[in-house]
Short mmCIF file of C-alpha atoms and ligand atoms in Angstrom, two decimals:
data_model
loop_
_atom_site.label_atom_id
_atom_site.label_comp_id
_atom_site.label_asym_id
_atom_site.label_seq_id
_atom_site.Cartn_x
_atom_site.Cartn_y
_atom_site.Cartn_z
CA MET A 1 76.36 112.33 91.38
CA LYS A 2 78.05 114.18 94.50
CA ALA A 3 81.84 113.57 95.02
CA ASP A 4 84.40 115.59 96.64
CA SER A 5 88.26 116.29 95.51
CA VAL A 6 90.80 116.59 97.54
CA LYS A 7 93.29 119.23 97.96
CA ILE A 8 97.14 118.04 98.13
CA ALA A 9 99.13 121.05 98.00
CA ASP A 10 98.49 124.71 96.94
CA GLY A 11 96.36 124.72 93.71
CA VAL A 12 96.66 120.60 93.13
CA TYR A 13 93.58 118.69 93.90
CA TRP A 14 93.05 115.00 93.56
CA VAL A 15 90.28 114.19 91.76
CA GLY A 16 90.04 110.39 90.94
CA ALA A 17 87.62 107.35 91.00
CA LEU A 18 87.42 104.53 94.05
CA ASP A 19 86.56 101.40 92.71
CA TRP A 20 85.43 100.06 95.80
CA ASP A 21 84.26 96.87 94.05
CA ALA A 22 87.52 95.44 92.09
CA ARG A 23 88.95 92.33 93.31
CA ASP A 24 90.94 91.42 90.40
CA PHE A 25 93.09 93.52 88.08
CA HIS A 26 94.01 91.12 84.95
CA GLY A 27 94.89 88.41 87.39
CA PHE A 28 96.57 90.38 90.11
CA THR A 29 93.99 89.88 93.10
CA VAL A 30 93.07 93.22 94.75
CA PRO A 31 90.95 94.15 97.78
CA GLY A 32 89.81 97.26 95.71
CA MET A 33 91.73 100.08 93.52
CA THR A 34 92.01 103.65 93.25
CA TYR A 35 92.23 105.67 89.91
CA ASN A 36 93.94 108.78 90.74
CA ALA A 37 93.87 111.72 88.65
CA TYR A 38 95.00 115.19 89.59
CA LEU A 39 94.11 118.91 88.59
CA VAL A 40 96.64 121.40 88.74
CA PHE A 41 95.38 124.99 88.56
CA GLY A 42 97.92 127.25 87.05
CA ASP A 43 97.81 131.30 86.26
CA GLU A 44 97.24 130.46 82.57
CA LYS A 45 96.04 127.04 82.24
CA ILE A 46 94.68 124.44 84.12
CA ALA A 47 95.46 120.96 83.55
CA LEU A 48 94.10 117.04 84.50
CA ILE A 49 96.30 115.07 85.07
CA ASP A 50 95.80 111.41 83.88
CA ASN A 51 92.20 110.17 83.70
CA VAL A 52 89.96 107.00 84.89
CA ASP A 53 88.70 103.67 84.00
CA ALA A 54 85.56 103.53 81.86
CA GLY A 55 82.66 103.21 84.25
CA PHE A 56 84.40 106.26 86.46
CA TYR A 57 83.88 109.19 84.45
CA GLY A 58 80.89 110.26 86.47
CA GLU A 59 82.90 110.19 89.64
CA LEU A 60 86.35 112.07 87.95
CA LYS A 61 83.35 114.57 87.01
CA ALA A 62 81.93 115.23 90.14
CA ARG A 63 85.25 115.73 91.84
CA ILE A 64 86.22 118.05 88.85
CA GLU A 65 83.74 120.35 89.26
CA ASP A 66 84.22 120.01 92.99
CA ALA A 67 87.73 121.42 92.63
CA PHE A 68 86.81 123.78 90.35
CA ALA A 69 84.24 125.00 92.94
CA LYS A 70 86.58 125.12 95.68
CA GLU A 71 89.06 127.20 93.33
CA GLY A 72 85.60 129.64 92.85
CA LYS A 73 86.34 129.12 88.84
CA ASP A 74 83.81 127.98 86.04
CA VAL A 75 84.87 124.57 84.87
CA LYS A 76 87.39 125.01 82.06
CA ILE A 77 90.14 122.19 81.61
CA ASP A 78 92.98 123.32 79.32
CA VAL A 79 95.81 120.63 79.40
CA LEU A 80 95.09 116.84 79.66
CA VAL A 81 98.44 115.16 80.17
CA GLN A 82 97.71 111.20 79.77
CA ASN A 83 100.82 109.51 81.25
CA HIS A 84 99.92 106.02 80.79
CA ILE A 85 97.37 104.62 78.64
CA GLU A 86 96.48 101.30 79.78
CA ASN A 87 92.23 101.20 80.39
CA ASP A 88 92.53 101.82 84.23
CA HIS A 89 94.34 105.30 83.12
CA LEU A 90 92.49 105.98 80.02
CA GLY A 91 88.94 104.21 79.83
CA SER A 92 87.12 107.26 80.27
CA VAL A 93 89.06 109.54 78.15
CA PRO A 94 86.54 109.71 75.27
CA GLU A 95 84.03 110.76 77.55
CA PHE A 96 86.21 113.19 79.01
CA LEU A 97 87.24 114.58 74.90
CA ALA A 98 83.19 114.78 74.31
CA ASP A 99 82.95 117.02 77.55
CA PHE A 100 86.48 119.32 76.91
CA PRO A 101 86.59 119.39 73.12
CA ASP A 102 89.47 122.21 73.00
CA VAL A 103 91.98 120.03 75.58
CA GLU A 104 95.24 120.20 74.44
CA VAL A 105 96.44 116.67 74.82
CA TYR A 106 100.26 116.11 75.88
CA CYS A 107 101.57 112.41 76.00
CA SER A 108 104.33 110.38 75.18
CA LYS A 109 105.00 109.55 71.24
CA LYS A 110 103.82 105.62 71.77
CA ALA A 111 100.85 107.14 73.26
CA ALA A 112 99.89 109.23 70.34
CA GLU A 113 100.32 106.09 68.01
CA ASN A 114 98.62 103.83 70.43
CA ILE A 115 95.16 105.63 71.99
CA PRO A 116 93.44 105.65 68.10
CA LEU A 117 94.46 102.06 68.48
CA GLN A 118 92.61 101.57 72.06
CA PHE A 119 89.49 103.31 70.35
CA PRO A 120 89.05 102.61 66.90
CA GLY A 121 86.74 105.22 65.55
CA LEU A 122 87.32 107.96 67.93
CA ASP A 123 87.89 111.38 66.81
CA CYS A 124 91.19 111.90 68.37
CA PRO A 125 92.39 115.20 68.69
CA GLU A 126 96.38 116.49 67.74
CA PHE A 127 98.65 114.97 70.39
CA ASN A 128 101.74 117.23 71.63
CA VAL A 129 104.39 114.31 71.81
CA ILE A 130 106.55 114.87 74.73
CA LYS A 131 110.10 113.57 75.81
CA THR A 132 112.00 113.50 78.67
CA GLY A 133 113.38 117.38 79.23
CA ASP A 134 110.55 118.98 77.42
CA THR A 135 108.37 121.13 79.87
CA LEU A 136 105.21 123.05 79.99
CA ASP A 137 104.24 126.36 81.29
CA LEU A 138 100.99 126.83 82.90
CA GLY A 139 101.33 130.48 84.07
CA GLY A 140 103.19 130.49 87.49
CA LYS A 141 103.53 126.37 87.41
CA SER A 142 105.24 124.47 84.98
CA PHE A 143 105.78 120.68 84.40
CA THR A 144 108.67 118.70 83.38
CA PHE A 145 108.09 115.43 81.49
CA ILE A 146 110.66 112.58 81.87
CA SER A 147 109.83 109.35 79.72
CA ALA A 148 109.14 106.10 81.76
CA ASN A 149 109.63 104.14 78.56
CA MET A 150 108.34 99.90 79.94
CA LEU A 151 107.60 101.41 83.29
CA HIS A 152 105.48 99.63 82.97
CA TRP A 153 104.29 99.97 79.09
CA PRO A 154 106.36 101.92 75.79
CA ASP A 155 104.13 104.98 76.81
CA SER A 156 104.74 105.07 80.48
CA ASN A 157 105.47 108.76 81.25
CA PHE A 158 106.32 110.77 84.41
CA THR A 159 105.16 114.48 85.19
CA LEU A 160 107.04 116.71 87.54
CA TYR A 161 104.86 119.79 89.04
CA ASN A 162 108.59 121.68 89.26
CA GLU A 163 107.36 124.77 91.96
CA GLY A 164 105.38 122.00 94.13
CA GLY A 165 108.02 119.11 93.93
CA ILE A 166 104.97 116.72 93.07
CA LEU A 167 106.29 113.87 91.02
CA PHE A 168 102.97 112.53 88.82
CA SER A 169 104.44 109.16 88.28
CA ASN A 170 101.36 107.32 87.19
CA ASP A 171 101.66 103.25 87.97
CA ALA A 172 105.02 104.03 89.60
CA PHE A 173 104.98 103.68 93.43
CA GLY A 174 101.21 103.14 93.27
CA GLN A 175 99.47 99.95 95.24
CA HIS A 176 96.35 98.45 94.68
CA ILE A 177 94.35 99.39 97.39
CA CYS A 178 91.13 101.27 98.18
CA GLU A 179 91.19 103.68 101.11
CA SER A 180 88.77 106.64 102.37
CA LYS A 181 91.95 108.78 103.00
CA ARG A 182 94.46 109.80 100.35
CA PHE A 183 98.14 110.07 101.95
CA ASP A 184 100.71 107.51 103.30
CA THR A 185 100.07 108.63 106.70
CA ASP A 186 96.59 108.00 106.76
CA VAL A 187 97.29 104.53 106.37
CA ASP A 188 99.23 101.85 108.74
CA PRO A 189 103.05 101.86 107.45
CA GLY A 190 103.23 97.90 107.53
CA TYR A 191 100.07 97.71 105.22
CA LEU A 192 100.90 100.40 102.80
CA ALA A 193 104.53 98.45 102.41
CA LEU A 194 102.74 95.40 101.92
CA HIS A 195 101.36 96.85 98.97
CA THR A 196 103.62 98.75 97.90
CA LYS A 197 105.80 95.56 97.62
CA ARG A 198 102.72 93.28 96.01
CA PHE A 199 102.62 96.22 93.49
CA TYR A 200 105.84 95.93 92.71
CA ALA A 201 106.03 92.16 92.87
CA ASN A 202 102.91 91.79 90.75
CA LEU A 203 103.24 94.34 88.12
CA VAL A 204 106.93 96.12 88.07
CA SER A 205 109.24 93.52 88.66
CA LEU A 206 109.84 92.55 85.12
CA SER A 207 111.64 96.04 84.26
CA SER A 208 113.54 96.07 87.45
CA ARG A 209 116.60 97.13 85.59
CA LEU A 210 114.85 100.04 84.06
CA VAL A 211 113.64 100.81 87.57
CA VAL A 212 117.75 101.25 88.70
CA LYS A 213 118.15 102.98 85.39
CA LYS A 214 115.31 105.56 85.90
CA VAL A 215 116.08 106.29 89.70
CA THR A 216 119.69 106.94 88.80
CA GLU A 217 118.87 109.50 85.63
CA MET A 218 116.44 111.19 87.54
CA THR A 219 118.80 111.85 90.33
CA GLU A 220 121.71 112.70 87.85
CA ALA A 221 119.31 114.90 86.18
CA GLY A 222 118.48 116.86 90.24
CA TYR A 223 114.89 115.35 89.12
CA LEU A 224 114.33 113.54 92.50
CA ASP A 225 116.05 116.35 94.58
CA LYS A 226 112.86 118.48 93.81
CA VAL A 227 110.56 115.98 94.79
CA THR A 228 108.68 116.49 98.01
CA MET A 229 105.45 114.57 97.25
CA ILE A 230 105.02 111.87 95.17
CA ALA A 231 101.27 111.24 93.36
CA PRO A 232 101.21 108.15 91.94
CA CYS A 233 97.89 106.98 89.90
CA HIS A 234 96.57 104.22 92.45
CA GLY A 235 96.44 104.24 95.97
CA GLN A 236 98.23 106.35 98.99
CA ILE A 237 99.85 109.66 97.65
CA TRP A 238 103.51 109.72 99.51
CA THR A 239 104.29 112.47 101.22
CA ASN A 240 107.07 111.02 102.25
CA PRO A 241 108.88 109.80 98.77
CA GLN A 242 111.90 108.61 100.17
CA THR A 243 110.55 105.77 101.61
CA ALA A 244 108.52 104.69 98.07
CA ILE A 245 112.14 105.39 96.40
CA ASP A 246 114.25 103.25 98.85
CA MET A 247 111.75 100.37 98.44
CA TYR A 248 111.96 100.50 94.90
CA ALA A 249 115.80 100.87 95.04
CA LYS A 250 115.73 97.54 97.16
CA TRP A 251 113.69 95.11 95.39
CA ALA A 252 115.01 96.52 92.02
CA THR A 253 118.50 95.49 92.52
CA GLY A 254 117.70 92.20 94.36
CA ASP A 255 118.28 93.30 97.89
CA ALA A 256 116.32 90.60 99.74
CA ASP A 257 115.56 89.47 103.44
CA GLU A 258 116.58 86.55 105.70
CA LYS A 259 113.02 84.62 104.62
CA ILE A 260 112.32 81.86 102.89
CA THR A 261 109.24 81.32 100.55
CA VAL A 262 108.02 77.45 101.56
CA ILE A 263 105.40 76.85 98.86
CA TYR A 264 103.61 73.24 98.52
CA ASP A 265 100.90 71.44 96.98
CA THR A 266 99.81 67.76 97.83
CA MET A 267 97.60 65.07 96.42
CA HIS A 268 97.46 62.68 99.46
CA HIS A 269 99.27 64.72 102.23
CA SER A 270 103.24 63.48 101.59
CA THR A 271 104.36 66.75 100.10
CA GLN A 272 102.40 68.94 102.62
CA LYS A 273 104.46 66.62 105.48
CA MET A 274 107.65 67.09 103.56
CA ALA A 275 106.57 70.93 103.52
CA HIS A 276 106.11 70.82 107.23
CA ALA A 277 109.44 69.01 107.78
CA VAL A 278 111.51 71.85 105.73
CA MET A 279 109.59 74.79 107.35
CA GLU A 280 110.61 73.17 111.17
CA GLY A 281 114.29 73.21 109.72
CA ILE A 282 114.39 76.82 108.73
CA MET A 283 112.60 77.60 112.05
CA SER A 284 115.28 75.94 113.94
CA GLU A 285 117.65 78.41 112.60
CA GLY A 286 115.70 81.41 113.59
CA VAL A 287 115.23 82.50 109.82
CA GLU A 288 111.64 84.02 108.93
CA ALA A 289 109.64 81.98 106.46
CA LYS A 290 105.93 82.44 104.92
CA MET A 291 104.07 79.02 103.97
CA PHE A 292 101.49 78.78 101.11
CA TYR A 293 99.25 76.02 99.69
CA LEU A 294 98.52 76.26 96.22
CA LYS A 295 95.29 74.64 96.72
CA LYS A 296 94.27 77.96 99.00
CA ASP A 297 96.44 80.57 98.49
CA ILE A 298 96.58 83.35 95.47
CA GLU A 299 99.72 83.89 93.03
CA SER A 300 99.42 87.79 93.76
CA ASP A 301 100.35 87.02 97.53
CA ILE A 302 103.20 84.23 97.08
CA VAL A 303 105.45 86.44 94.23
CA ALA A 304 105.20 89.26 96.84
CA GLU A 305 106.62 87.39 99.44
CA ILE A 306 109.41 85.42 96.99
CA LEU A 307 109.97 89.16 95.89
CA ASP A 308 111.99 89.89 99.32
CA SER A 309 112.69 86.24 100.10
CA LYS A 310 116.50 85.12 99.46
CA ALA A 311 115.25 81.89 98.77
CA ILE A 312 112.35 79.70 97.76
CA CYS A 313 111.67 75.79 99.06
CA LEU A 314 108.88 74.34 96.75
CA GLY A 315 107.19 70.91 96.68
CA VAL A 316 104.54 69.18 94.75
CA PRO A 317 103.75 65.69 93.79
CA THR A 318 104.58 63.81 90.50
CA MET A 319 101.38 63.54 88.55
CA MET A 320 101.58 61.96 84.83
CA ASN A 321 105.28 62.08 84.57
CA GLY A 322 105.30 65.18 85.60
CA PRO A 323 104.66 68.17 88.28
CA PHE A 324 101.11 68.28 89.53
CA PRO A 325 99.12 70.62 87.62
CA ARG A 326 98.07 73.41 89.77
CA VAL A 327 101.79 74.32 90.19
CA GLY A 328 101.66 75.60 86.55
CA LYS A 329 100.01 78.75 86.94
CA LEU A 330 102.63 79.52 89.42
CA MET A 331 105.34 78.71 87.20
CA TYR A 332 104.18 80.69 84.35
CA TYR A 333 103.68 83.72 86.63
CA LEU A 334 107.27 83.69 87.80
CA ASP A 335 108.36 82.93 84.46
CA CYS A 336 107.01 86.39 83.34
CA LEU A 337 107.98 88.09 86.43
CA ARG A 338 111.49 87.36 85.71
CA PHE A 339 112.74 87.94 89.30
CA GLY A 340 116.36 87.52 88.15
CA ASN A 341 116.57 90.36 86.32
CA THR A 342 117.77 92.45 89.11
CA GLY A 343 121.10 90.37 88.76
CA VAL A 344 120.32 88.39 91.44
CA ARG A 345 119.31 84.71 91.30
CA LYS A 346 116.94 83.75 94.28
CA LYS A 347 118.04 80.07 95.46
CA ALA A 348 115.72 77.22 95.37
CA VAL A 349 115.05 73.85 96.34
CA LEU A 350 112.89 71.40 95.26
CA PHE A 351 110.62 68.78 97.00
CA SER A 352 108.33 66.24 95.89
CA SER A 353 106.72 62.43 96.49
CA LYS A 354 106.03 59.81 93.48
CA GLY A 355 104.10 56.88 92.96
CA TRP A 356 105.90 55.01 90.46
CA ALA A 357 108.49 57.46 88.26
CA GLY A 358 109.09 60.94 88.75
CA GLY A 359 109.29 63.44 86.78
CA ALA A 360 108.21 67.02 88.93
CA ILE A 361 111.40 67.63 90.30
CA ARG A 362 113.18 67.64 86.74
CA LYS A 363 110.46 69.74 84.89
CA LEU A 364 110.30 72.20 87.71
CA THR A 365 113.98 72.77 87.98
CA GLU A 366 114.04 73.51 84.39
CA ASN A 367 110.89 76.14 84.95
CA LEU A 368 112.79 77.71 87.84
CA ASN A 369 116.39 77.89 86.28
CA ALA A 370 114.74 79.56 83.15
CA ALA A 371 112.98 82.04 85.40
CA GLY A 372 115.63 83.41 87.02
CA PHE A 373 116.15 81.43 89.81
CA ASP A 374 119.23 78.98 91.21
CA VAL A 375 117.84 75.55 91.93
CA LEU A 376 119.88 73.87 94.28
CA GLU A 377 119.59 70.43 92.52
CA GLU A 378 121.58 68.11 95.06
CA ASP A 379 119.67 69.15 98.37
CA ALA A 380 116.12 67.87 95.99
CA VAL A 381 114.29 65.57 98.03
CA GLU A 382 112.01 62.91 96.58
CA THR A 383 110.20 60.43 98.43
CA LEU A 384 108.29 57.34 96.92
CA TYR A 385 104.69 57.23 98.52
CA VAL A 386 104.60 58.37 102.16
CA PRO A 387 107.57 59.81 103.18
CA THR A 388 109.21 57.91 105.60
CA ASP A 389 110.73 59.27 109.09
CA ASP A 390 114.14 59.14 107.35
CA VAL A 391 112.64 61.50 104.79
CA LEU A 392 111.22 63.87 106.84
CA ASP A 393 114.57 64.06 108.55
CA GLN A 394 115.95 64.80 105.18
CA CYS A 395 113.50 67.57 104.70
CA TYR A 396 114.62 69.07 107.99
CA GLU A 397 118.11 69.15 107.09
CA VAL A 398 117.23 70.77 103.82
CA GLY A 399 115.52 73.71 105.19
CA LYS A 400 117.93 74.46 107.62
CA LYS A 401 120.83 74.08 105.16
CA LEU A 402 119.10 76.74 103.28
CA ALA A 403 118.21 79.02 106.20
CA GLN A 404 121.99 78.69 107.25
CA MET A 405 122.38 79.60 103.13
CA VAL A 406 120.66 82.85 103.27
CA LYS A 407 122.04 83.85 106.82
CA GLU A 408 125.31 83.83 105.30
FE1 LIG B 1 97.24 101.60 86.50
FE2 LIG B 1 99.29 100.18 83.50
O1 LIG B 1 97.99 100.59 84.78
#
């Protein structure tokens, strides 16, 4: 196949793969994905930063060949820096090693331990284990390695190209999108911010404390001062790196907008009416709100809105003494994502309808408190069968009160 590389700096090329067809990445709903890999041409050594998913090696190889042709050199890669070993970056490594058997592989200790477990039976090379502060000289170009342990896997690593000021950040600062051009400036800023937020909410939020720690550590070490470009392994390349760093700093510290996310599901339209009434109350205070209907909307979008909301309002009917089961997926997901790890607990209000005995509010209160939310139990609204005008007025007042709280 023929596929072009993209020069992103002097002697540095994007050589990744475009997964136009991806719609799901282990449960994260995506509109396509990219697996970014980069070639760095030193005077003495040429390095490939990361790899691509299984099935995309042909595309990676075609772009590598194109980059070498543009540099007027025969194809010869000396170094592979494998910053992370999740399949989307590692899947093509066996084919790569078959083509480049003499390559020196640099990776974290955890990656060195686990790559053989990812490919049972693969004849692995000897790994050069790297840790924070280690350097690699390519001749005229050098790397400094920075451990990104648990951002978001134990093997994760960042590579800083010192002379060019490019931070190869692997998953961090990425977006799951697939576009025809490679830079941040090539897409609408709102679209880029939305997909950076979706990526953070769905894949990084659990590690918020570590994001703060890593940004502080990299600032104190002087690494971030050098960075003029962030080249992640997914999505657009940041020529304005501070934009991405500021977004991560905001979300990682729990700084949220004056915004409420309303989520509901319904069996016979009772909680739906209650959700609409809650929304009217929020709107009466001029506070931004987004509404999601669990039957129709997807968790990947819901959690992205929750990320920068100060509060949520959640309502489902009672079914068999507990919450309507469709909310279970969201509850389990919120428990995984741990938005409360920022140290800031978002406020939550519940509403529900029931036939005879209740149970949804009690169970959801337990779930949300455990997931790091601050459930305002005294404001919960529960109706027997169809909500009366009085109940809907109560929902309106609850929405209004919550909106006033997020404005404080
Ligand atoms: Fe893009 Fe954690 O893999």
